[in-house]
CSV table of C-alpha atoms and ligand atoms in Angstrom, one decimal:
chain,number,residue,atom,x,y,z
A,182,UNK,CA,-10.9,-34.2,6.8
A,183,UNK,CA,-7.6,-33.2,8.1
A,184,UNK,CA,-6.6,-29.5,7.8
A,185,UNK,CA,-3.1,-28.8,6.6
A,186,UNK,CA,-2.9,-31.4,4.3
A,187,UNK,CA,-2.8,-30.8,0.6
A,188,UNK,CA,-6.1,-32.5,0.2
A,189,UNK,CA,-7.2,-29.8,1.8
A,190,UNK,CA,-5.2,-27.1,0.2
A,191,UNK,CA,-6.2,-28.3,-3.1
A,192,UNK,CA,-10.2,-27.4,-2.2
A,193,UNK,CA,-9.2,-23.6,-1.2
A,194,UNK,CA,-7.5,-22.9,-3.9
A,195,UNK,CA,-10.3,-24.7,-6.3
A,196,UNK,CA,-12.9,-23.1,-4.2
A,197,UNK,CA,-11.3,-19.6,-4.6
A,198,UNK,CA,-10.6,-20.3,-8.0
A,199,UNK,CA,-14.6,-21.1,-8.4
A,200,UNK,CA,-15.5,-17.7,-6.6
A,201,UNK,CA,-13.3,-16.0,-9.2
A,202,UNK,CA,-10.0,-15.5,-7.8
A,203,UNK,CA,-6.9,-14.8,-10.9
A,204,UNK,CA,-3.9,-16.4,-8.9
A,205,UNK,CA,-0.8,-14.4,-9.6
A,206,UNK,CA,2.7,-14.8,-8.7
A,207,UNK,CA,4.5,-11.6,-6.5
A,208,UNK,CA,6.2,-9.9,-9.3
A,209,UNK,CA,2.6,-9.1,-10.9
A,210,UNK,CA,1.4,-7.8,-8.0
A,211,UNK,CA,3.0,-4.4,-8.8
A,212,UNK,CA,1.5,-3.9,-11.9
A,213,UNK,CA,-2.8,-3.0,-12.6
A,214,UNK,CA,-4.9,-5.6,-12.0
A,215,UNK,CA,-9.0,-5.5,-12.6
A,216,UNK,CA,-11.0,-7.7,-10.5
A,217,UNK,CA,-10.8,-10.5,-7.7
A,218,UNK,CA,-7.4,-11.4,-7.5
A,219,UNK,CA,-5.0,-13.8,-5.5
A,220,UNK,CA,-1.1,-12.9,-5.0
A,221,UNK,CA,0.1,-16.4,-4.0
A,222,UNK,CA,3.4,-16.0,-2.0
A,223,UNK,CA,5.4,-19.6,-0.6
A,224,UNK,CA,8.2,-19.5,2.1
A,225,UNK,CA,10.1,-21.9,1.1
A,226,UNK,CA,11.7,-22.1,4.6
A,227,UNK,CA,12.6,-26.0,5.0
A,228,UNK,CA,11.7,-29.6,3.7
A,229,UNK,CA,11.9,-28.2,0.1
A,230,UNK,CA,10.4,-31.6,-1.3
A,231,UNK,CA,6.9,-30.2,0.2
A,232,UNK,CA,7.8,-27.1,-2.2
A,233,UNK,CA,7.5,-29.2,-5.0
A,234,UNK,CA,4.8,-31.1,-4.2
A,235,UNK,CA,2.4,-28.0,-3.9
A,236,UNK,CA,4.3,-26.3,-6.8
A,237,UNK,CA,3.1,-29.1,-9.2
A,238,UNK,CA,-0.2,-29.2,-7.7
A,239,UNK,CA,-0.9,-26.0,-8.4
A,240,UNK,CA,0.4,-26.0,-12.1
A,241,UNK,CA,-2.1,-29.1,-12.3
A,242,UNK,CA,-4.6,-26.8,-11.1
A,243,UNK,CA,-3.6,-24.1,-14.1
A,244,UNK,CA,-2.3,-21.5,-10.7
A,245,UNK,CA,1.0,-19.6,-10.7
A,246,UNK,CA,2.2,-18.1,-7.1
A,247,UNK,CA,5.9,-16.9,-5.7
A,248,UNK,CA,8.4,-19.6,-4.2
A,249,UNK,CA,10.9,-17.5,-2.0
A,250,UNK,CA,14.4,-19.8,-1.6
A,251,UNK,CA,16.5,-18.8,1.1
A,252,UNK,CA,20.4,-19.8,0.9
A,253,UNK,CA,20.9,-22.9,3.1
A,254,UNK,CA,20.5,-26.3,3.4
A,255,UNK,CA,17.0,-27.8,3.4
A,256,UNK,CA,15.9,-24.3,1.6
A,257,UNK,CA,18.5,-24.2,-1.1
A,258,UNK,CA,18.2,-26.8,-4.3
A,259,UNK,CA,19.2,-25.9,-7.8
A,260,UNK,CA,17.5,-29.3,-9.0
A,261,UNK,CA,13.7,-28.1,-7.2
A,262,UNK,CA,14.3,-24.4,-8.2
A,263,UNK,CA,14.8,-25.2,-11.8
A,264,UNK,CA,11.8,-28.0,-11.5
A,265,UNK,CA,9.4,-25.4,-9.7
A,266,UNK,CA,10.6,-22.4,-12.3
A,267,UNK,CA,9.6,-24.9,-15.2
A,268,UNK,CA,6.2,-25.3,-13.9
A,269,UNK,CA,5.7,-21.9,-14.1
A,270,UNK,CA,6.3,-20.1,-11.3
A,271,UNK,CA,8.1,-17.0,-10.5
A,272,UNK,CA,10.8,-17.8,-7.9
A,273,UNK,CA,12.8,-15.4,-5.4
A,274,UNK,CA,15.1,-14.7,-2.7
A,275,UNK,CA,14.2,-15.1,0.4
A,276,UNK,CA,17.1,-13.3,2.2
A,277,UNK,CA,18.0,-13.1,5.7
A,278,UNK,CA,21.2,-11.5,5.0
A,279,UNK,CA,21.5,-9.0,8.1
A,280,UNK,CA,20.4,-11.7,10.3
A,281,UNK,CA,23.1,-13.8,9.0
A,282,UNK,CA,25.8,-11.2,9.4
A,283,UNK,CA,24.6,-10.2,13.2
A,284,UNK,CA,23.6,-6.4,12.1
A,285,UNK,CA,27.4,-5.9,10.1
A,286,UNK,CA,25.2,-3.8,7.3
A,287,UNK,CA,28.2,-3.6,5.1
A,288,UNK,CA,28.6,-7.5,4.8
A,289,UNK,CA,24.7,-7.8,5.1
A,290,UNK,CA,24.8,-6.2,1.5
A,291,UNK,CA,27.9,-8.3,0.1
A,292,UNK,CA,26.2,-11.5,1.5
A,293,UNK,CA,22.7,-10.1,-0.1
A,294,UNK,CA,24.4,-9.4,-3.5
A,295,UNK,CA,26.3,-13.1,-3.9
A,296,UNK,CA,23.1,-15.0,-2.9
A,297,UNK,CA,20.9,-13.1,-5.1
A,298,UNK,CA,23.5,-13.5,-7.8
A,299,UNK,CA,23.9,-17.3,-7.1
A,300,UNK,CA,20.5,-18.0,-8.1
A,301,UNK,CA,20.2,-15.5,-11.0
A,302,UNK,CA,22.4,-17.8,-12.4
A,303,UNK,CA,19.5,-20.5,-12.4
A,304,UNK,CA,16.5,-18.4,-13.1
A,305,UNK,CA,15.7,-14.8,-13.4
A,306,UNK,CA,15.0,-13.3,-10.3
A,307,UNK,CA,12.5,-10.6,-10.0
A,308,UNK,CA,11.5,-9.8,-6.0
A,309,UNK,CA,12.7,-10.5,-2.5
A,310,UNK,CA,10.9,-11.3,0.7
A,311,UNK,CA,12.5,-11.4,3.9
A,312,UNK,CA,12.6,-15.0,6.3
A,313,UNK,CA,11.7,-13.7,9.7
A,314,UNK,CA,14.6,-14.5,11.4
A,315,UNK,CA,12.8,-15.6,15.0
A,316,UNK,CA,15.7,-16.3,16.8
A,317,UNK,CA,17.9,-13.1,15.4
A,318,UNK,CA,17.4,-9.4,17.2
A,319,UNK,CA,17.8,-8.3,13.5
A,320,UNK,CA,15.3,-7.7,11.7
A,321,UNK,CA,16.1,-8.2,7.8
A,322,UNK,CA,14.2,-5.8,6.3
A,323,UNK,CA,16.1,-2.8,8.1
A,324,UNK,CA,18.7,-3.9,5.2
A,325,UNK,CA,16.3,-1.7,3.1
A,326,UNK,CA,16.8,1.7,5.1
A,327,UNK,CA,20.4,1.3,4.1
A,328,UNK,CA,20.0,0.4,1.0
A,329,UNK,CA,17.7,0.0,-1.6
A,330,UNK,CA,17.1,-3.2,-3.8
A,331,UNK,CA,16.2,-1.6,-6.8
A,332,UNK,CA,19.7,-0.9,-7.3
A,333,UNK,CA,20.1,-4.4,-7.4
A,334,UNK,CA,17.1,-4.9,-10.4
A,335,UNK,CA,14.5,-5.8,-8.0
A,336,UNK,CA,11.1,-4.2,-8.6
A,337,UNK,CA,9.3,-5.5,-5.1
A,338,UNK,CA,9.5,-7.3,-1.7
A,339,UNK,CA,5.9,-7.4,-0.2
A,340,UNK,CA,6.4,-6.7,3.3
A,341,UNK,CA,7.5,-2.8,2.2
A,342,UNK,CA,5.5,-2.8,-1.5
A,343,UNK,CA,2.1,-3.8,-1.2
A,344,UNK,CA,-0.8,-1.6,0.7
A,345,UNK,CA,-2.4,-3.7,3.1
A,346,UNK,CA,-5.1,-0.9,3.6
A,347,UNK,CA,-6.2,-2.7,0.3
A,348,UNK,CA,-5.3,-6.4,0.2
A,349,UNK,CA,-6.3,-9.1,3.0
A,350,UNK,CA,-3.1,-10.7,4.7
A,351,UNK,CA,-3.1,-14.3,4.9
A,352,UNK,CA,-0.7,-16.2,6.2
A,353,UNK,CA,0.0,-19.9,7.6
A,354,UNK,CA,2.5,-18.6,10.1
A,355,UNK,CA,2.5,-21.0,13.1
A,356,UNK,CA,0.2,-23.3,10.8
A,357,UNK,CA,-3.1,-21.7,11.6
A,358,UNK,CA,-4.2,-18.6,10.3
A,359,UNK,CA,-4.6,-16.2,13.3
A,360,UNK,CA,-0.9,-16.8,14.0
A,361,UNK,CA,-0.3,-13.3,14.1
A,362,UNK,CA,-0.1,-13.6,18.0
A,363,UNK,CA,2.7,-16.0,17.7
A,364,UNK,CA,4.6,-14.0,15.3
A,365,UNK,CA,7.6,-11.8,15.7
A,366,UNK,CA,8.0,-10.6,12.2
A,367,UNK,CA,5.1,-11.8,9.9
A,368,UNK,CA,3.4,-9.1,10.8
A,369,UNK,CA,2.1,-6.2,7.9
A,370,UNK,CA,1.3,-2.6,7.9
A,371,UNK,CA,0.4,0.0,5.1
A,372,UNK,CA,3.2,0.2,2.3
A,373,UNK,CA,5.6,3.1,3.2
A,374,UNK,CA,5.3,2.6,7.3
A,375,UNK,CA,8.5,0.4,7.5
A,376,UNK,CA,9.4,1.7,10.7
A,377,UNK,CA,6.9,0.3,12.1
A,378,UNK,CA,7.5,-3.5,10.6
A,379,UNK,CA,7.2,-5.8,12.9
A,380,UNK,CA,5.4,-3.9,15.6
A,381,UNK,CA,1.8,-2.6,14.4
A,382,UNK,CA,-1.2,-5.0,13.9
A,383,UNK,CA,-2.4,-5.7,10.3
A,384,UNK,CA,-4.3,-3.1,8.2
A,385,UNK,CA,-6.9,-4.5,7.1
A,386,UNK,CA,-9.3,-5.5,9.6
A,387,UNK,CA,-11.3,-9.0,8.7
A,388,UNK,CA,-12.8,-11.8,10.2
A,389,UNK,CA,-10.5,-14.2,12.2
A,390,UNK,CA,-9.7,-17.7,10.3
A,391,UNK,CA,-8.2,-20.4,12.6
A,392,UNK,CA,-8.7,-23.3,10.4
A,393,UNK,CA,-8.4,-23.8,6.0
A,394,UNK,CA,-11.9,-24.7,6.7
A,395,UNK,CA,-12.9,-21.3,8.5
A,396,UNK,CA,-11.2,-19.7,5.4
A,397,UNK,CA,-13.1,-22.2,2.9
A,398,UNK,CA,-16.7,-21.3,4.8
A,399,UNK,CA,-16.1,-17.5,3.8
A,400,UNK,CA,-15.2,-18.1,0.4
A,401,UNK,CA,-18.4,-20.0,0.3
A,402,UNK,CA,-20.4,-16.9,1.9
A,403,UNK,CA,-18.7,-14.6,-0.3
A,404,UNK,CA,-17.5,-12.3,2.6
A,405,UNK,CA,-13.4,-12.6,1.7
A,406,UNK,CA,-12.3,-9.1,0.0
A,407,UNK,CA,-11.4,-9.0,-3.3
A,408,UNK,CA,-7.8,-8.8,-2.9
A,409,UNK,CA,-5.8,-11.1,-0.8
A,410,UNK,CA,-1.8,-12.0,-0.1
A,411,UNK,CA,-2.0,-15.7,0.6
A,412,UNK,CA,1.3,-16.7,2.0
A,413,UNK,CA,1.8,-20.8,2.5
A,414,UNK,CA,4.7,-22.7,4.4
A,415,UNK,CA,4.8,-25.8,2.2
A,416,UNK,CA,7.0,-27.5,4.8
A,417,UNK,CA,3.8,-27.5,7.5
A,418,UNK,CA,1.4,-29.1,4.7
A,419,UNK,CA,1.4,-32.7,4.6
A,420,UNK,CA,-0.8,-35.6,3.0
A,421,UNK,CA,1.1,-38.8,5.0
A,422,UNK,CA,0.3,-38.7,8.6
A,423,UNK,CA,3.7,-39.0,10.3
A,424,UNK,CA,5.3,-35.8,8.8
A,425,UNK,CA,1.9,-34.1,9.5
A,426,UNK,CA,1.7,-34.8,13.5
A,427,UNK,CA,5.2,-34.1,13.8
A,428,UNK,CA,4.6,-31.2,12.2
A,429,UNK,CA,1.6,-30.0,14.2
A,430,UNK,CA,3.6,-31.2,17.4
A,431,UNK,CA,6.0,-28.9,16.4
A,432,UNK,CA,4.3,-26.4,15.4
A,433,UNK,CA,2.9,-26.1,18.8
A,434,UNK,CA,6.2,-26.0,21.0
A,435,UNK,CA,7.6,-23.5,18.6
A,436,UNK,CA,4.0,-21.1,19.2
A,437,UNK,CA,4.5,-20.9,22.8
A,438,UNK,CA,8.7,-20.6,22.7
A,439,UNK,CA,7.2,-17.6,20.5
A,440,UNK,CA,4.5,-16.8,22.4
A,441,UNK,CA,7.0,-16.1,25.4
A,442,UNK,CA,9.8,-14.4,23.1
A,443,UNK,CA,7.1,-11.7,22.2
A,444,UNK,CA,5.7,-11.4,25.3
A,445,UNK,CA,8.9,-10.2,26.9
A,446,UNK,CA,9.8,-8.4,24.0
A,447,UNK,CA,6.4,-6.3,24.1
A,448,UNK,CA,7.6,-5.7,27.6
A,449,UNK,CA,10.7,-4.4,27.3
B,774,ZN,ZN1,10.9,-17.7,6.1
């Protein structure tokens, strides 16, 4: 069996869902929650057909998650937003605002403010996640020491509002899941510690996954923690071959154009 296909996504989820998991979308994240539970968090990055695809298998499945739409092309569909908001799930902006406006904080916050308000005008919007920017110096999130988005009726953004001394980071970043290496930005630390974004290793320590199937083995054993952030690239999931290998081929020049842009910037 292929790995990164949604074949293959479909038997995590249903396996977690087996072991007990309650799937919840980002926004109800910051309220109480008793038990196993799943905050299910998508990047909608590119290739937003992919989006849709996984957004209806999951609402097949009976799961809700987060689908975080930045504002351009490839990203940006009023016709998918409105489809993946009817299928019940909780949509946001995915904002890369101070990237966009080369560090000018001032139009960072104007630009933030008309995007945000461009797709409240399609479906309510709740929290914001940043896109990581790899090719910008600017780190997006430094918007936040600026300002603050709850003046702008946002309750969360899970890079600064969730304590990862407390819930297992998973993430698909570089499709594998010990991207970390290969990472600039999609990297965590405990709520609170933003000024350290970017830079410190995750809090919770836990076993290393590099494959779904790594991930699917502990869910079996019953060693995954009881909380877990599960964010998923739909564009880098694929059932048809061709998109797939280009995708994993990639994938792979992207990790070491990466792997060299961090090295030199843990130098400097
Ligand atoms: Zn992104």
């Amino acid at each position: 069996m292929r790995d990164f296909t949604f074949d293959t996504l479909n038997r995590l989820f249903s396996s977690l869902k087996n072991s007990g998991y309650n799937f919840i979308p980002v926004a109800e994240a910051f309220r109480d929650h008793e038990g196993k539970c799943l905050i299910l968090r998508h990047d909608v990055d590119a290739r937003n057909k992919n989006s849709l695809q996984c957004a209806d298998m999951e609402n097949r499945l009976g799961i809700r998650g987060t689908y975080y739409f930045r504002s351009v092309r490839g990203s940006y569909d009023e016709g998918i937003i409105r489809e993946i908001s009817h299928l019940g799930h909780e949509i946001g902006y995915h904002y890369e605002d101070l990237a966009a406006a080369r560090g000018d904080y001032n139009q960072a916050i104007r630009l933030f403010e008309q995007n945000l308000a461009k797709l409240r005008r399609l479906v309510p919007i709740e929290t914001i996640c940043m896109h990581g920017s790899p090719l910008s110096k600017y780190d997006n999130r430094k918007l936040w020491v600026k300002y603050d988005y709850r003046d702008f009726g946002i309750s969360g953004e899970p890079y600064l509002d969730i304590d990862f001394r407390e819930v297992l980071y998973l993430t698909d970043t570089g499709r594998r899941w010990d991207g970390e290496r290969y990472s600039i930005r999609d990297r965590v630390t405990p709520a609170g510690n933003e000024s350290d974004a970017g830079k410190a290793e995750p809090a919770m320590r836990h076993p290393v996954f590099r494959s779904t199937f790594d991930i699917l083995d502990a869910v079996t054993a019953g060693v995954v923690p009881s909380r877990i952030l599960l964010t998923l690239h739909p564009q880098r999931w694929d059932d048809k071959l061709l998109p797939w290998l280009r995708e994993l081929i990639w994938q792979n020049i992207k990790n070491t154009g990466k792997g060299l842009i961090t090295r030199s910037a843990i130098r400097r």
